[in-house]
Amino acid sequence: MRSILILLVFVLNFQLYSQTQTVDSKVVSAIVYNSGAQVTSEKKISLNQGLHTLVFDNLSPNIDESSIIVTGLENINLNFIAFETDFLNKKESSIALDKLKNQLKDFEKKKVYTGNKIKSLEKSIALLENNQSLDGGENELNVEKIKAYKDYYSSQIESISNSIYDQQLLLKAHNEDILKLTNEIKKLESKNRINRGKIRVELEVENSGNRTLSLSYFIFDAGWYAAYDLKTEDSDENITLTYKAKVYQSSGEDWENINLKLSTAKPNSNTVKPELEPYYLDYNSPVQQKRQSYRYQNLRYNPSVKSVLGKVFDQQGLPLPGVNVLIGNKGTQTDFDGNYSIDVGNSQTITYSYLGFESVSIPVYNSNININLETDSASLDEVVIMGYGNARKKKSAGDIQEVAQAIQQQTSVEFQLPQPISLVSSFDDKQFQLNEHELETTYEYYSAPELSSSVFLIAQLKDWQDLDLIEGTANLYFANSYLGTTSLNLGFLEDNLSISLGADEKIVLERTLPRKKTSQTFFGNTRIIDKAYEIEVKNTKNSVVDILIQERVPISRDESIEVEDVNYSKAEYDSKTGYITWKVQLQPNEKTTLSYSYTLKYPKNRVLNLRP
């Protein structure tokens, strides 16, 4: 009897203190943000009374430990919870990777050997060509001997040239194999992460029974960004806007048939309000100010982005031309309107630099990045990423196929996808349609002759503020033709959203500077320049067109420079900006000529750079 009691106590102690179990949970839902995702996984499990240590393994190694939440704990006490990285999976997950990497080394070795072979053959040809000169010396050259020399060198050079061609084809094949293997390695590295995460929880179960435990946590290796299609058949029809989302996740775990929401919120943004401190001035005392980069401090690299386009503005919202944009060893500059476009390659950071402004480096988090640069000043050193604007009530989508439902939150919008979604772990994104809207559209033509002789068709989209849009790239389609891409800049809220549909070659424009109306004279120490311009516009279309044409008169920022006698015909002139604006309506095949002029006066011993 005593032995039975001892055995019973041993069994009870074993149940109380040694019940450790590995749990393989399944992802059932996720809320994906522009950078990061809140993932929820579930596991049905039978738990006896007593202490249990559950280990949820094979998770993303990039989990925010402070975000972990466990639910389904009725009559269960949670003693502790901890996240750790499991390095023991390294060998298991690297077997396939090692095989591919060894193959990659073999092909790289073959590539080097093939390259060396080509160099050797090229030197052989050079050697033959350098020794083709016929020197009779003591031996008399006859026709047969010359013919023999010719046949020999011709045969050798032809044979070697063919060998070089074969080796070049082989080299091309090696490069293709290397590229394929590199892509496969990247995909496998994403799906089978070398390091895996695991969450360990200790539970004290009061009553035995079946439970459904839910585990929620935030991961950094997921995200989404917006993309659009803008389509119209003709310039008298409304534009159809298709709102799409490009979603990626590289957590190392495939998501199969999950409930997916997309959110415009920023879950990890700084929620602490800034404190404004007194601003004291004193000689020889540098200004000290807390640098706060609230708007971009939690941005994460998005591996699915292949190229970036956008606009660069100053702090007043004016476009900055000539800003240097750098990704890795690739660079470009913004154009006159602040636009830029650049390929990403393998780099993860994009840098903006401009004389007189603070340089900024941020992760490549989106395919569309609009940014404001702050002046390089001790008191103005904050750089702000273009925001998404306030969310608004969603406009009805009309009679369309089943689309995502927009759920209005306090400061953001969530899109609930209507069907269960599967998303494999990959650096590539997957595209989903969120909504489709037909927008009331008006059209007008626009031209800035000083910058371009082209006349552009501009679509003005109304009531766009009600569609819960965020910044992104848009594919343009007109009359069943693809026109290219543009950037939707939503940082500045306006009544209409302007979209350029490209130049219309059937409207011909020419800007000239008539010599007889332009002159340069001197009066004492003053140089006087008279400038006059003519703009001829012709409509070769078979329909009436309305065109907005803008030119600019220079504005003086120096008292010694005077701009006088501004003359213009049938136009509006803004003396603050120097803009001259014509609103012209042309009938089919109608032509008109516009003109304006002004006079410049400045000291003749000074050099003033003037535009043509």
Coordinates of N, CA and C in Angstrom, one line a residue, residues 477-558:
Y477 N -4.0 54.4 -68.6 CA -4.5 53.8 -69.8 C -5.5 54.8 -70.5
F478 N -5.3 55.0 -71.8 CA -6.1 55.9 -72.5 C -6.4 55.3 -73.9
A479 N -7.7 55.2 -74.2 CA -8.1 54.6 -75.5 C -7.5 53.2 -75.7
N480 N -7.5 52.4 -74.7 CA -7.0 51.0 -74.7 C -5.4 51.0 -74.9
S481 N -4.8 52.1 -74.7 CA -3.3 52.1 -74.8 C -2.7 52.4 -73.5
Y482 N -1.6 51.8 -73.2 CA -0.9 52.0 -71.9 C 0.0 53.2 -72.1
L483 N -0.1 54.2 -71.2 CA 0.6 55.5 -71.4 C 1.9 55.5 -70.5
G484 N 1.9 54.7 -69.4 CA 3.0 54.7 -68.5 C 2.5 54.8 -67.1
T485 N 3.4 55.3 -66.2 CA 3.1 55.4 -64.8 C 3.2 56.8 -64.3
T486 N 2.5 57.1 -63.2 CA 2.6 58.4 -62.6 C 2.5 58.2 -61.1
S487 N 2.9 59.3 -60.4 CA 2.8 59.2 -58.9 C 1.6 60.0 -58.4
L488 N 0.8 59.4 -57.5 CA -0.3 60.1 -56.9 C 0.2 60.8 -55.7
N489 N 0.4 62.1 -55.7 CA 0.8 62.9 -54.6 C -0.4 63.4 -53.9
L490 N -0.7 62.8 -52.7 CA -1.9 63.2 -52.0 C -1.6 64.0 -50.7
G491 N -0.4 64.5 -50.6 CA 0.0 65.2 -49.4 C -0.6 66.6 -49.3
F492 N -1.1 67.2 -50.4 CA -1.7 68.5 -50.4 C -3.2 68.3 -50.8
L493 N -4.1 68.5 -49.9 CA -5.5 68.2 -50.2 C -6.1 69.3 -51.1
E494 N -6.5 69.0 -52.2 CA -7.1 69.9 -53.1 C -8.5 69.4 -53.6
D495 N -9.3 70.3 -54.2 CA -10.6 69.8 -54.6 C -10.6 68.8 -55.7
N496 N -9.6 69.0 -56.7 CA -9.5 68.1 -57.8 C -8.1 67.4 -57.7
L497 N -8.1 66.2 -58.2 CA -6.8 65.5 -58.3 C -6.4 65.5 -59.8
S498 N -5.2 66.1 -60.1 CA -4.8 66.3 -61.4 C -3.9 65.2 -61.9
I499 N -4.2 64.6 -63.0 CA -3.5 63.5 -63.6 C -3.1 63.9 -65.0
S500 N -1.8 63.8 -65.4 CA -1.4 64.1 -66.7 C -1.4 62.8 -67.5
L501 N -2.1 62.9 -68.7 CA -2.3 61.7 -69.6 C -1.3 61.8 -70.7
G502 N -0.4 62.7 -70.7 CA 0.7 62.7 -71.7 C 0.4 63.8 -72.7
A503 N 1.3 63.9 -73.7 CA 1.3 65.0 -74.7 C 0.4 64.6 -75.9
D504 N -0.3 65.6 -76.4 CA -1.2 65.3 -77.6 C -0.4 66.0 -78.8
E505 N 0.0 65.1 -79.7 CA 0.8 65.6 -80.8 C -0.1 66.3 -81.9
K506 N -1.4 66.3 -81.7 CA -2.2 66.9 -82.7 C -2.5 68.4 -82.3
I507 N -1.9 68.8 -81.2 CA -1.9 70.3 -80.9 C -0.5 70.7 -81.0
V508 N -0.2 71.6 -82.0 CA 1.2 72.0 -82.3 C 1.4 73.4 -81.7
L509 N 2.6 73.5 -81.0 CA 2.9 74.8 -80.3 C 4.4 75.1 -80.6
E510 N 4.6 76.4 -80.9 CA 6.0 76.9 -81.1 C 6.2 78.2 -80.4
R511 N 7.3 78.3 -79.7 CA 7.6 79.5 -78.9 C 8.8 80.2 -79.6
T512 N 8.7 81.5 -79.9 CA 9.8 82.1 -80.6 C 10.2 83.4 -79.9
L513 N 11.4 83.9 -80.2 CA 11.9 85.2 -79.6 C 12.2 86.1 -80.8
P514 N 11.3 86.8 -81.3 CA 11.5 87.7 -82.5 C 12.7 88.6 -82.3
R515 N 13.6 88.6 -83.2 CA 14.8 89.5 -83.1 C 14.5 91.0 -83.1
K516 N 13.6 91.3 -84.0 CA 13.3 92.8 -84.1 C 12.5 93.3 -82.9
K517 N 12.0 92.4 -82.1 CA 11.3 92.9 -80.9 C 12.2 92.8 -79.6
T518 N 13.4 92.2 -79.8 CA 14.3 92.0 -78.7 C 15.6 92.8 -78.9
S519 N 16.0 93.6 -77.9 CA 17.2 94.4 -78.0 C 17.9 94.6 -76.7
Q520 N 19.2 95.1 -76.9 CA 20.0 95.3 -75.7 C 20.7 96.7 -75.9
T521 N 20.5 97.6 -75.0 CA 21.1 98.9 -75.0 C 21.7 99.3 -73.7
F522 N 22.4 100.5 -73.7 CA 23.0 101.0 -72.5 C 22.5 102.4 -72.2
F523 N 22.3 102.7 -71.0 CA 22.0 104.1 -70.6 C 22.9 104.4 -69.4
G524 N 24.0 105.1 -69.6 CA 25.0 105.3 -68.5 C 25.6 104.0 -68.1
N525 N 25.5 103.7 -66.8 CA 26.0 102.5 -66.3 C 24.9 101.4 -66.2
T526 N 23.8 101.6 -66.9 CA 22.7 100.6 -66.8 C 22.6 99.9 -68.1
R527 N 22.4 98.6 -68.0 CA 22.2 97.7 -69.2 C 20.7 97.6 -69.3
I528 N 20.1 97.7 -70.5 CA 18.7 97.6 -70.7 C 18.4 96.5 -71.8
I529 N 17.6 95.6 -71.4 CA 17.3 94.4 -72.3 C 15.8 94.4 -72.4
D530 N 15.4 94.4 -73.7 CA 14.0 94.2 -74.0 C 13.8 92.8 -74.5
K531 N 12.8 92.1 -73.8 CA 12.5 90.7 -74.2 C 11.1 90.6 -74.7
A532 N 10.9 89.9 -75.8 CA 9.6 89.8 -76.4 C 9.4 88.3 -76.9
Y533 N 8.3 87.7 -76.6 CA 8.1 86.3 -77.0 C 6.7 86.2 -77.7
E534 N 6.7 85.2 -78.7 CA 5.5 84.9 -79.4 C 5.3 83.4 -79.3
I535 N 4.0 83.0 -79.0 CA 3.7 81.6 -78.9 C 2.5 81.3 -79.9
E536 N 2.8 80.5 -80.8 CA 1.8 80.1 -81.9 C 1.3 78.7 -81.6
V537 N 0.0 78.6 -81.5 CA -0.7 77.3 -81.2 C -1.7 77.0 -82.3
K538 N -1.7 75.7 -82.7 CA -2.6 75.3 -83.7 C -3.2 74.0 -83.3
N539 N -4.6 73.9 -83.5 CA -5.3 72.7 -83.2 C -5.6 71.9 -84.5
T540 N -4.9 70.8 -84.6 CA -5.1 70.0 -85.8 C -6.1 68.8 -85.6
K541 N -6.8 68.8 -84.4 CA -7.8 67.8 -84.1 C -9.1 68.2 -84.8
N542 N -10.0 67.3 -84.8 CA -11.3 67.5 -85.4 C -12.4 67.9 -84.3
S543 N -11.9 68.3 -83.2 CA -12.8 68.7 -82.1 C -12.2 70.0 -81.4
V544 N -13.1 70.6 -80.7 CA -12.7 71.9 -80.0 C -11.9 71.5 -78.7
V545 N -10.8 72.3 -78.5 CA -10.0 72.1 -77.3 C -9.8 73.3 -76.5
D546 N -9.8 73.2 -75.2 CA -9.5 74.3 -74.2 C -8.1 74.1 -73.7
I547 N -7.3 75.1 -73.8 CA -5.9 75.0 -73.4 C -5.5 76.1 -72.4
L548 N -4.8 75.6 -71.3 CA -4.3 76.6 -70.3 C -2.8 76.7 -70.6
I549 N -2.3 77.9 -71.0 CA -0.9 78.1 -71.3 C -0.3 79.1 -70.3
Q550 N 0.8 78.7 -69.7 CA 1.5 79.5 -68.7 C 2.9 79.8 -69.1
E551 N 3.3 81.1 -69.0 CA 4.7 81.6 -69.1 C 5.0 82.3 -67.8
R552 N 6.3 82.7 -67.7 CA 6.7 83.4 -66.5 C 7.6 84.6 -66.8
V553 N 7.4 85.7 -66.1 CA 8.2 86.9 -66.2 C 9.1 86.8 -65.0
P554 N 10.4 87.1 -65.1 CA 11.3 87.1 -64.0 C 10.9 88.0 -62.9
I555 N 11.2 87.6 -61.6 CA 11.0 88.5 -60.5 C 12.3 88.9 -59.8
S556 N 12.5 90.1 -59.6 CA 13.7 90.6 -59.0 C 13.8 90.4 -57.5
R557 N 14.9 90.0 -57.0 CA 15.2 89.9 -55.6 C 16.3 90.8 -55.2
D558 N 16.7 91.7 -56.1 CA 17.8 92.6 -55.8 C 17.3 94.0 -56.3

